[in-house]
Amino acid sequence: DAKTTQPPSMDCAEGRAANLPCNHSTISGNEYVYWYRQIHSQGPQYIIHGLKNNETNEMASLIITEDRKSSTLILPHATLRDTAVYYCIVTSGSRLTFGEGTQLTVNP
Amino acid sequence: NAGVTQTPKFQVLKTGQSMTLQCAQDMNHNSMYWYRQDPGMGLRLIYYSASEGTTDKGEVPNGYNVSRLNKREFSLRLESAAPSQTSVYFCASSELGGYNSPLHFGNGTRLTVT
């Protein structure tokens, strides 16, 4: 599976959009981009995933560049409850490899 | 619909003791996984089961064994616990495997080995 690179930490003001970047320059054509988050001490929570096209659901939007070498997770109106570690994962199989993720802190 | 249920939530073992961590899912998922998470680190895959009757090693399988008892249940066994196995253990399941099928996680078992 392709390796991903994320910033270790980011801050965001409550009510503003949070844009979390992820680089995956070695991604293969059949690999999906997944985003999960982990709120302190809880199990990771699935957010969204995509292959080529941009995706949106009730939690977030996923923007994948045309060359698929990077992506951005967008939380449109961040709340304090969105403070968590966000993991970007690229996979084509049954195994998901979690890196260290981005610690997002939403400030009042 | 409870999702993924892990038992116990907390456990303290002495070095050399054995124990089994239990995991059950009620979503009729085919694939199940065991991860461990050490403080300040991401999750590392221990073992996974792509479908009932099959198991495969992940990144860090040494010191562990697994059993896919049936489609619902996937257990993780520590035969002789070591302090290096102090960690939080997460079980997960997915409908078809991680390819195009999100993982659903349990809330973890916090294990301390003294």
GROMACS .gro file of N, CA, C and O in nm, chain B:
model
  456
  109ASN      N    1  -2.856  -0.303   1.744
  109ASN     CA    2  -2.736  -0.321   1.661
  109ASN      C    3  -2.616  -0.263   1.734
  109ASN      O    4  -2.595  -0.144   1.735
  110ALA      N    5  -2.535  -0.351   1.798
  110ALA     CA    6  -2.427  -0.302   1.883
  110ALA      C    7  -2.301  -0.271   1.804
  110ALA      O    8  -2.212  -0.206   1.854
  111GLY      N    9  -2.288  -0.321   1.679
  111GLY     CA   10  -2.166  -0.297   1.603
  111GLY      C   11  -2.058  -0.397   1.641
  111GLY      O   12  -2.078  -0.517   1.633
  112VAL      N   13  -1.942  -0.346   1.684
  112VAL     CA   14  -1.829  -0.431   1.724
  112VAL      C   15  -1.815  -0.423   1.876
  112VAL      O   16  -1.800  -0.313   1.930
  113THR      N   17  -1.821  -0.537   1.941
  113THR     CA   18  -1.815  -0.542   2.087
  113THR      C   19  -1.689  -0.614   2.130
  113THR      O   20  -1.662  -0.726   2.084
  114GLN      N   21  -1.611  -0.552   2.217
  114GLN     CA   22  -1.488  -0.612   2.268
  114GLN      C   23  -1.500  -0.634   2.418
  114GLN      O   24  -1.553  -0.549   2.491
  115THR      N   25  -1.451  -0.748   2.461
  115THR     CA   26  -1.443  -0.777   2.604
  115THR      C   27  -1.310  -0.842   2.637
  115THR      O   28  -1.256  -0.917   2.555
  116PRO      N   29  -1.252  -0.813   2.755
  116PRO     CA   30  -1.298  -0.713   2.850
  116PRO      C   31  -1.258  -0.572   2.806
  116PRO      O   32  -1.187  -0.556   2.708
  117LYS      N   33  -1.300  -0.470   2.879
  117LYS     CA   34  -1.259  -0.332   2.850
  117LYS      C   35  -1.123  -0.303   2.910
  117LYS      O   36  -1.045  -0.226   2.854
  118PHE      N   37  -1.095  -0.361   3.025
  118PHE     CA   38  -0.966  -0.341   3.093
  118PHE      C   39  -0.916  -0.476   3.143
  118PHE      O   40  -0.996  -0.562   3.181
  119GLN      N   41  -0.783  -0.492   3.146
  119GLN     CA   42  -0.724  -0.614   3.199
  119GLN      C   43  -0.582  -0.586   3.245
  119GLN      O   44  -0.507  -0.516   3.176
  120VAL      N   45  -0.548  -0.641   3.361
  120VAL     CA   46  -0.411  -0.635   3.410
  120VAL      C   47  -0.361  -0.779   3.422
  120VAL      O   48  -0.427  -0.863   3.484
  121LEU      N   49  -0.245  -0.807   3.364
  121LEU     CA   50  -0.186  -0.940   3.368
  121LEU      C   51  -0.046  -0.932   3.427
  121LEU      O   52   0.021  -0.828   3.417
  122LYS      N   53  -0.003  -1.041   3.485
  122LYS     CA   54   0.138  -1.053   3.524
  122LYS      C   55   0.214  -1.117   3.408
  122LYS      O   56   0.158  -1.196   3.328
  123THR      N   57   0.341  -1.086   3.398
  123THR     CA   58   0.426  -1.146   3.295
  123THR      C   59   0.414  -1.298   3.299
  123THR      O   60   0.422  -1.359   3.405
  124GLY      N   61   0.393  -1.356   3.180
  124GLY     CA   62   0.382  -1.501   3.169
  124GLY      C   63   0.239  -1.554   3.172
  124GLY      O   64   0.216  -1.668   3.131
  125GLN      N   65   0.145  -1.472   3.217
  125GLN     CA   66   0.006  -1.517   3.218
  125GLN      C   67  -0.049  -1.515   3.076
  125GLN      O   68   0.002  -1.448   2.987
  126SER      N   69  -0.157  -1.591   3.059
  126SER     CA   70  -0.222  -1.594   2.927
  126SER      C   71  -0.362  -1.538   2.937
  126SER      O   72  -0.421  -1.534   3.047
  127MET      N   73  -0.413  -1.491   2.826
  127MET     CA   74  -0.552  -1.445   2.822
  127MET      C   75  -0.599  -1.435   2.676
  127MET      O   76  -0.516  -1.432   2.583
  128THR      N   77  -0.730  -1.432   2.661
  128THR     CA   78  -0.792  -1.419   2.530
  128THR      C   79  -0.879  -1.295   2.528
  128THR      O   80  -0.963  -1.276   2.616
  129LEU      N   81  -0.856  -1.212   2.428
  129LEU     CA   82  -0.942  -1.096   2.405
  129LEU      C   83  -1.052  -1.136   2.307
  129LEU      O   84  -1.023  -1.196   2.203
  130GLN      N   85  -1.174  -1.102   2.343
  130GLN     CA   86  -1.288  -1.143   2.261
  130GLN      C   87  -1.339  -1.027   2.177
  130GLN      O   88  -1.336  -0.911   2.219
  131CYS      N   89  -1.387  -1.059   2.058
  131CYS     CA   90  -1.445  -0.960   1.970
  131CYS      C   91  -1.561  -1.023   1.895
  131CYS      O   92  -1.548  -1.135   1.842
  132ALA      N   93  -1.672  -0.951   1.889
  132ALA     CA   94  -1.789  -1.000   1.815
  132ALA      C   95  -1.852  -0.883   1.740
  132ALA      O   96  -1.857  -0.772   1.791
  133GLN      N   97  -1.900  -0.912   1.618
  133GLN     CA   98  -1.969  -0.809   1.540
  133GLN      C   99  -2.105  -0.865   1.494
  133GLN      O  100  -2.118  -0.983   1.465
  134ASP      N  101  -2.203  -0.773   1.488
  134ASP     CA  102  -2.338  -0.815   1.452
  134ASP      C  103  -2.383  -0.754   1.320
  134ASP      O  104  -2.503  -0.735   1.297
  135MET      N  105  -2.289  -0.720   1.233
  135MET     CA  106  -2.320  -0.654   1.106
  135MET      C  107  -2.307  -0.750   0.988
  135MET      O  108  -2.312  -0.706   0.873
  136ASN      N  109  -2.286  -0.878   1.015
  136ASN     CA  110  -2.271  -0.980   0.910
  136ASN      C  111  -2.151  -0.949   0.820
  136ASN      O  112  -2.154  -0.979   0.700
  137HIS      N  113  -2.046  -0.891   0.878
  137HIS     CA  114  -1.928  -0.858   0.799
  137HIS      C  115  -1.841  -0.981   0.775
  137HIS      O  116  -1.835  -1.072   0.858
  138ASN      N  117  -1.771  -0.980   0.662
  138ASN     CA  118  -1.685  -1.093   0.628
  138ASN      C  119  -1.547  -1.082   0.689
  138ASN      O  120  -1.488  -1.183   0.725
  139SER      N  121  -1.492  -0.962   0.697
  139SER     CA  122  -1.353  -0.945   0.739
  139SER      C  123  -1.344  -0.888   0.880
  139SER      O  124  -1.426  -0.804   0.919
  140MET      N  125  -1.245  -0.936   0.954
  140MET     CA  126  -1.224  -0.886   1.090
  140MET      C  127  -1.075  -0.867   1.114
  140MET      O  128  -0.991  -0.932   1.051
  141TYR      N  129  -1.042  -0.776   1.208
  141TYR     CA  130  -0.904  -0.732   1.226
  141TYR      C  131  -0.874  -0.714   1.375
  141TYR      O  132  -0.963  -0.677   1.452
  142TRP      N  133  -0.747  -0.732   1.411
  142TRP     CA  134  -0.697  -0.691   1.541
  142TRP      C  135  -0.581  -0.594   1.523
  142TRP      O  136  -0.485  -0.623   1.450
  143TYR      N  137  -0.593  -0.478   1.589
  143TYR     CA  138  -0.488  -0.376   1.589
  143TYR      C  139  -0.443  -0.352   1.734
  143TYR      O  140  -0.520  -0.371   1.827
  144ARG      N  141  -0.321  -0.304   1.748
  144ARG     CA  142  -0.277  -0.252   1.877
  144ARG      C  143  -0.232  -0.108   1.860
  144ARG      O  144  -0.185  -0.067   1.753
  145GLN      N  145  -0.248  -0.031   1.968
  145GLN     CA  146  -0.208   0.109   1.965
  145GLN      C  147  -0.132   0.142   2.091
  145GLN      O  148  -0.185   0.130   2.202
  146ASP      N  149  -0.008   0.185   2.073
  146ASP     CA  150   0.077   0.224   2.185
  146ASP      C  151   0.071   0.376   2.201
  146ASP      O  152   0.039   0.447   2.105
  147PRO      N  153   0.099   0.427   2.319
  147PRO     CA  154   0.082   0.570   2.346
  147PRO      C  155   0.148   0.659   2.240
  147PRO      O  156   0.265   0.639   2.208
  148GLY      N  157   0.072   0.756   2.188
  148GLY     CA  158   0.125   0.851   2.093
  148GLY      C  159   0.153   0.797   1.955
  148GLY      O  160   0.215   0.865   1.873
  149MET      N  161   0.108   0.675   1.928
  149MET     CA  162   0.137   0.614   1.798
  149MET      C  163   0.008   0.578   1.725
  149MET      O  164  -0.100   0.572   1.783
  150GLY      N  165   0.024   0.552   1.596
  150GLY     CA  166  -0.089   0.505   1.518
  150GLY      C  167  -0.117   0.357   1.546
  150GLY      O  168  -0.049   0.294   1.627
  151LEU      N  169  -0.217   0.304   1.478
  151LEU     CA  170  -0.255   0.164   1.498
  151LEU      C  171  -0.166   0.073   1.413
  151LEU      O  172  -0.132   0.105   1.300
  152ARG      N  173  -0.131  -0.041   1.470
  152ARG     CA  174  -0.054  -0.141   1.396
  152ARG      C  175  -0.133  -0.271   1.389
  152ARG      O  176  -0.185  -0.318   1.490
  153LEU      N  177  -0.138  -0.328   1.270
  153LEU     CA  178  -0.217  -0.447   1.246
  153LEU      C  179  -0.146  -0.571   1.300
  153LEU      O  180  -0.030  -0.597   1.266
  154ILE      N  181  -0.216  -0.649   1.381
  154ILE     CA  182  -0.159  -0.770   1.440
  154ILE      C  183  -0.193  -0.890   1.351
  154ILE      O  184  -0.105  -0.961   1.302
  155TYR      N  185  -0.320  -0.916   1.334
  155TYR     CA  186  -0.372  -1.023   1.250
  155TYR      C  187  -0.501  -0.976   1.186
  155TYR      O  188  -0.568  -0.888   1.239
  156TYR      N  189  -0.537  -1.039   1.076
  156TYR     CA  190  -0.667  -1.015   1.019
  156TYR      C  191  -0.723  -1.144   0.961
  156TYR      O  192  -0.650  -1.240   0.937
  157SER      N  193  -0.854  -1.140   0.939
  157SER     CA  194  -0.925  -1.254   0.881
  157SER      C  195  -1.011  -1.200   0.768
  157SER      O  196  -1.110  -1.132   0.792
  158ALA      N  197  -0.971  -1.228   0.645
  158ALA     CA  198  -1.042  -1.173   0.530
  158ALA      C  199  -1.182  -1.234   0.518
  158ALA      O  200  -1.275  -1.169   0.469
  159SER      N  201  -1.195  -1.357   0.560
  159SER     CA  202  -1.325  -1.423   0.556
  159SER      C  203  -1.324  -1.536   0.657
  159SER      O  204  -1.219  -1.577   0.707
  160GLU      N  205  -1.442  -1.588   0.688
  160GLU     CA  206  -1.452  -1.698   0.784
  160GLU      C  207  -1.365  -1.813   0.738
  160GLU      O  208  -1.367  -1.852   0.622
  161GLY      N  209  -1.283  -1.865   0.832
  161GLY     CA  210  -1.199  -1.979   0.800
  161GLY      C  211  -1.058  -1.942   0.757
  161GLY      O  212  -0.974  -2.029   0.738
  162THR      N  213  -1.029  -1.812   0.743
  162THR     CA  214  -0.894  -1.770   0.704
  162THR      C  215  -0.840  -1.668   0.801
  162THR      O  216  -0.916  -1.584   0.854
  163THR      N  217  -0.709  -1.674   0.827
  163THR     CA  218  -0.642  -1.571   0.907
  163THR      C  219  -0.506  -1.545   0.845
  163THR      O  220  -0.445  -1.636   0.785
  164ASP      N  221  -0.459  -1.421   0.860
  164ASP     CA  222  -0.329  -1.382   0.805
  164ASP      C  223  -0.258  -1.288   0.900
  164ASP      O  224  -0.323  -1.213   0.973
  165LYS      N  225  -0.125  -1.293   0.896
  165LYS     CA  226  -0.045  -1.207   0.982
  165LYS      C  227  -0.045  -1.065   0.931
  165LYS      O  228  -0.048  -1.041   0.809
  166GLY      N  229  -0.039  -0.971   1.025
  166GLY     CA  230  -0.023  -0.831   0.992
  166GLY      C  231   0.120  -0.787   1.016
  166GLY      O  232   0.215  -0.863   0.998
  167GLU      N  233   0.136  -0.662   1.061
  167GLU     CA  234   0.270  -0.607   1.084
  167GLU      C  235   0.340  -0.665   1.205
  167GLU      O  236   0.462  -0.683   1.205
  168VAL      N  237   0.265  -0.689   1.313
  168VAL     CA  238   0.326  -0.724   1.441
  168VAL      C  239   0.260  -0.848   1.503
  168VAL      O  240   0.203  -0.843   1.611
  169PRO      N  241   0.272  -0.965   1.438
  169PRO     CA  242   0.202  -1.084   1.488
  169PRO      C  243   0.271  -1.162   1.600
  169PRO      O  244   0.207  -1.245   1.666
  170ASN      N  245   0.399  -1.134   1.623
  170ASN     CA  246   0.474  -1.216   1.719
  170ASN      C  247   0.418  -1.204   1.860
  170ASN      O  248   0.395  -1.094   1.909
  171GLY      N  249   0.397  -1.319   1.923
  171GLY     CA  250   0.346  -1.322   2.059
  171GLY      C  251   0.195  -1.335   2.067
  171GLY      O  252   0.140  -1.338   2.178
  172TYR      N  253   0.131  -1.344   1.951
  172TYR     CA  254  -0.016  -1.350   1.946
  172TYR      C  255  -0.063  -1.467   1.860
  172TYR      O  256   0.007  -1.508   1.767
  173ASN      N  257  -0.182  -1.515   1.891
  173ASN     CA  258  -0.252  -1.609   1.806
  173ASN      C  259  -0.396  -1.564   1.792
  173ASN      O  260  -0.447  -1.495   1.879
  174VAL      N  261  -0.460  -1.603   1.684
  174VAL     CA  262  -0.600  -1.564   1.662
  174VAL      C  263  -0.682  -1.685   1.624
  174VAL      O  264  -0.630  -1.785   1.575
  175SER      N  265  -0.813  -1.669   1.646
  175SER     CA  266  -0.908  -1.771   1.604
  175SER      C  267  -1.031  -1.702   1.547
  175SER      O  268  -1.089  -1.616   1.615
  176ARG      N  269  -1.066  -1.738   1.424
  176ARG     CA  270  -1.192  -1.688   1.369
  176ARG      C  271  -1.293  -1.798   1.397
  176ARG      O  272  -1.309  -1.894   1.324
  177LEU      N  273  -1.363  -1.783   1.508
  177LEU     CA  274  -1.449  -1.888   1.560
  177LEU      C  275  -1.569  -1.914   1.469
  177LEU      O  276  -1.612  -2.028   1.452
  178ASN      N  277  -1.622  -1.810   1.414
  178ASN     CA  278  -1.734  -1.815   1.320
  178ASN      C  279  -1.738  -1.680   1.251
  178ASN      O  280  -1.647  -1.597   1.272
  179LYS      N  281  -1.841  -1.652   1.176
  179LYS     CA  282  -1.843  -1.526   1.103
  179LYS      C  283  -1.848  -1.406   1.199
  179LYS      O  284  -1.795  -1.300   1.170
  180ARG      N  285  -1.908  -1.422   1.314
  180ARG     CA  286  -1.927  -1.312   1.407
  180ARG      C  287  -1.807  -1.283   1.496
  180ARG      O  288  -1.787  -1.170   1.537
  181GLU      N  289  -1.730  -1.388   1.530
  181GLU     CA  290  -1.634  -1.374   1.639
  181GLU      C  291  -1.489  -1.397   1.595
  181GLU      O  292  -1.459  -1.490   1.518
  182PHE      N  293  -1.402  -1.313   1.648
  182PHE     CA  294  -1.260  -1.319   1.615
  182PHE      C  295  -1.183  -1.290   1.743
  182PHE      O  296  -1.188  -1.178   1.794
  183SER      N  297  -1.113  -1.390   1.796
  183SER     CA  298  -1.047  -1.373   1.925
  183SER      C  299  -0.896  -1.362   1.907
  183SER      O  300  -0.838  -1.414   1.812
  184LEU      N  301  -0.834  -1.293   2.003
  184LEU     CA  302  -0.689  -1.272   2.004
  184LEU      C  303  -0.634  -1.330   2.133
  184LEU      O  304  -0.680  -1.293   2.241
  185ARG      N  305  -0.536  -1.416   2.123
  185ARG     CA  306  -0.481  -1.482   2.242
  185ARG      C  307  -0.335  -1.445   2.264
  185ARG      O  308  -0.255  -1.448   2.169
  186LEU      N  309  -0.305  -1.414   2.390
  186LEU     CA  310  -0.168  -1.394   2.434
  186LEU      C  311  -0.133  -1.516   2.517
  186LEU      O  312  -0.190  -1.537   2.624
  187GLU      N  313  -0.042  -1.598   2.469
  187GLU     CA  314  -0.009  -1.723   2.540
  187GLU      C  315   0.078  -1.699   2.663
  187GLU      O  316   0.062  -1.764   2.765
  188SER      N  317   0.171  -1.604   2.653
  188SER     CA  318   0.261  -1.574   2.764
  188SER      C  319   0.289  -1.424   2.759
  188SER      O  320   0.379  -1.379   2.688
  189ALA      N  321   0.209  -1.349   2.834
  189ALA     CA  322   0.212  -1.203   2.822
  189ALA      C  323   0.347  -1.146   2.864
  189ALA      O  324   0.412  -1.194   2.959
  190ALA      N  325   0.387  -1.041   2.794
  190ALA     CA  326   0.511  -0.969   2.823
  190ALA      C  327   0.480  -0.821   2.841
  190ALA      O  328   0.382  -0.771   2.782
  191PRO      N  329   0.562  -0.748   2.919
  191PRO     CA  330   0.537  -0.604   2.936
  191PRO      C  331   0.528  -0.528   2.804
  191PRO      O  332   0.455  -0.428   2.795
  192SER      N  333   0.598  -0.575   2.701
  192SER     CA  334   0.594  -0.507   2.571
  192SER      C  335   0.456  -0.518   2.504
  192SER      O  336   0.430  -0.448   2.405
  193GLN      N  337   0.371  -0.604   2.558
  193GLN     CA  338   0.236  -0.617   2.505
  193GLN      C  339   0.135  -0.527   2.575
  193GLN      O  340   0.015  -0.532   2.543
  194THR      N  341   0.182  -0.447   2.666
  194THR     CA  342   0.097  -0.344   2.725
  194THR      C  343   0.056  -0.247   2.616
  194THR      O  344   0.141  -0.188   2.549
  195SER      N  345  -0.074  -0.234   2.596
  195SER     CA  346  -0.123  -0.157   2.482
  195SER      C  347  -0.275  -0.148   2.489
  195SER      O  348  -0.338  -0.207   2.576
  196VAL      N  349  -0.330  -0.073   2.396
  196VAL     CA  350  -0.475  -0.075   2.374
  196VAL      C  351  -0.501  -0.156   2.248
  196VAL      O  352  -0.440  -0.130   2.143
  197TYR      N  353  -0.589  -0.253   2.258
  197TYR     CA  354  -0.617  -0.343   2.147
  197TYR      C  355  -0.755  -0.311   2.089
  197TYR      O  356  -0.854  -0.303   2.161
  198PHE      N  357  -0.757  -0.291   1.958
  198PHE     CA  358  -0.883  -0.261   1.889
  198PHE      C  359  -0.915  -0.373   1.791
  198PHE      O  360  -0.830  -0.416   1.713
  199CYS      N  361  -1.040  -0.413   1.793
  199CYS     CA  362  -1.093  -0.506   1.694
  199CYS      C  363  -1.175  -0.425   1.594
  199CYS      O  364  -1.235  -0.323   1.629
  200ALA      N  365  -1.176  -0.470   1.470
  200ALA     CA  366  -1.254  -0.401   1.366
  200ALA      C  367  -1.312  -0.504   1.271
  200ALA      O  368  -1.264  -0.618   1.262
  201SER      N  369  -1.414  -0.462   1.198
  201SER     CA  370  -1.472  -0.549   1.096
  201SER      C  371  -1.507  -0.466   0.974
  201SER      O  372  -1.525  -0.344   0.982
  202SER      N  373  -1.514  -0.532   0.859
  202SER     CA  374  -1.558  -0.465   0.737
  202SER      C  375  -1.633  -0.565   0.652
  202SER      O  376  -1.612  -0.687   0.661
  203GLU      N  377  -1.720  -0.513   0.566
  203GLU     CA  378  -1.807  -0.600   0.489
  203GLU      C  379  -1.728  -0.685   0.392
  203GLU      O  380  -1.748  -0.806   0.381
  204LEU      N  381  -1.635  -0.622   0.321
  204LEU     CA  382  -1.568  -0.692   0.210
  204LEU      C  383  -1.417  -0.690   0.221
  204LEU      O  384  -1.350  -0.732   0.131
  205GLY      N  385  -1.361  -0.637   0.331
  205GLY     CA  386  -1.217  -0.614   0.334
  205GLY      C  387  -1.194  -0.468   0.303
  205GLY      O  388  -1.279  -0.401   0.247
  206GLY      N  389  -1.075  -0.415   0.338
  206GLY     CA  390  -1.053  -0.271   0.336
  206GLY      C  391  -1.056  -0.205   0.201
  206GLY      O  392  -1.058  -0.083   0.191
  207TYR      N  393  -1.058  -0.278   0.095
  207TYR     CA  394  -1.046  -0.225  -0.041
  207TYR      C  395  -1.150  -0.116  -0.067
  207TYR      O  396  -1.116  -0.003  -0.097
  208ASN      N  397  -1.274  -0.147  -0.060
  208ASN     CA  398  -1.379  -0.048  -0.085
  208ASN      C  399  -1.488  -0.065   0.019
  208ASN      O  400  -1.606  -0.061  -0.011
  209SER      N  401  -1.443  -0.085   0.142
  209SER     CA  402  -1.536  -0.121   0.247
  209SER      C  403  -1.481  -0.069   0.379
  209SER      O  404  -1.378  -0.117   0.426
  210PRO      N  405  -1.544   0.033   0.438
  210PRO     CA  406  -1.490   0.093   0.561
  210PRO      C  407  -1.481  -0.006   0.676
  210PRO      O  408  -1.559  -0.100   0.685
  211LEU      N  409  -1.384   0.021   0.764
  211LEU     CA  410  -1.372  -0.056   0.887
  211LEU      C  411  -1.457   0.007   0.997
  211LEU      O  412  -1.464   0.128   1.009
  212HIS      N  413  -1.518  -0.081   1.076
  212HIS     CA  414  -1.592  -0.038   1.194
  212HIS      C  415  -1.517  -0.091   1.316
  212HIS      O  416  -1.491  -0.211   1.323
  213PHE      N  417  -1.484  -0.003   1.408
  213PHE     CA  418  -1.401  -0.039   1.522
  213PHE      C  419  -1.482  -0.054   1.650
  213PHE      O  420  -1.583   0.015   1.670
  214GLY      N  421  -1.431  -0.141   1.738
  214GLY     CA  422  -1.480  -0.146   1.875
  214GLY      C  423  -1.412  -0.038   1.958
  214GLY      O  424  -1.329   0.039   1.907
  215ASN      N  425  -1.447  -0.032   2.085
  215ASN     CA  426  -1.393   0.072   2.172
  215ASN      C  427  -1.267   0.031   2.247
  215ASN      O  428  -1.218   0.107   2.329
  216GLY      N  429  -1.216  -0.085   2.219
  216GLY     CA  430  -1.084  -0.121   2.267
  216GLY      C  431  -1.081  -0.197   2.398
  216GLY      O  432  -1.174  -0.191   2.480
  217THR      N  433  -0.970  -0.271   2.417
  217THR     CA  434  -0.936  -0.337   2.543
  217THR      C  435  -0.803  -0.280   2.588
  217THR      O  436  -0.705  -0.285   2.514
  218ARG      N  437  -0.802  -0.224   2.709
  218ARG     CA  438  -0.680  -0.165   2.762
  218ARG      C  439  -0.609  -0.268   2.849
  218ARG      O  440  -0.659  -0.303   2.954
  219LEU      N  441  -0.493  -0.315   2.800
  219LEU     CA  442  -0.421  -0.423   2.866
  219LEU      C  443  -0.291  -0.371   2.925
  219LEU      O  444  -0.214  -0.303   2.857
  220THR      N  445  -0.269  -0.404   3.051
  220THR     CA  446  -0.144  -0.372   3.118
  220THR      C  447  -0.078  -0.502   3.162
  220THR      O  448  -0.144  -0.584   3.229
  221VAL      N  449   0.048  -0.519   3.126
  221VAL     CA  450   0.124  -0.638   3.168
  221VAL      C  451   0.236  -0.592   3.262
  221VAL      O  452   0.320  -0.510   3.223
  222THR      N  453   0.234  -0.644   3.384
  222THR     CA  454   0.333  -0.599   3.484
  222THR      C  455   0.443  -0.702   3.504
  222THR      O  456   0.429  -0.818   3.464
   0.00000   0.00000   0.00000
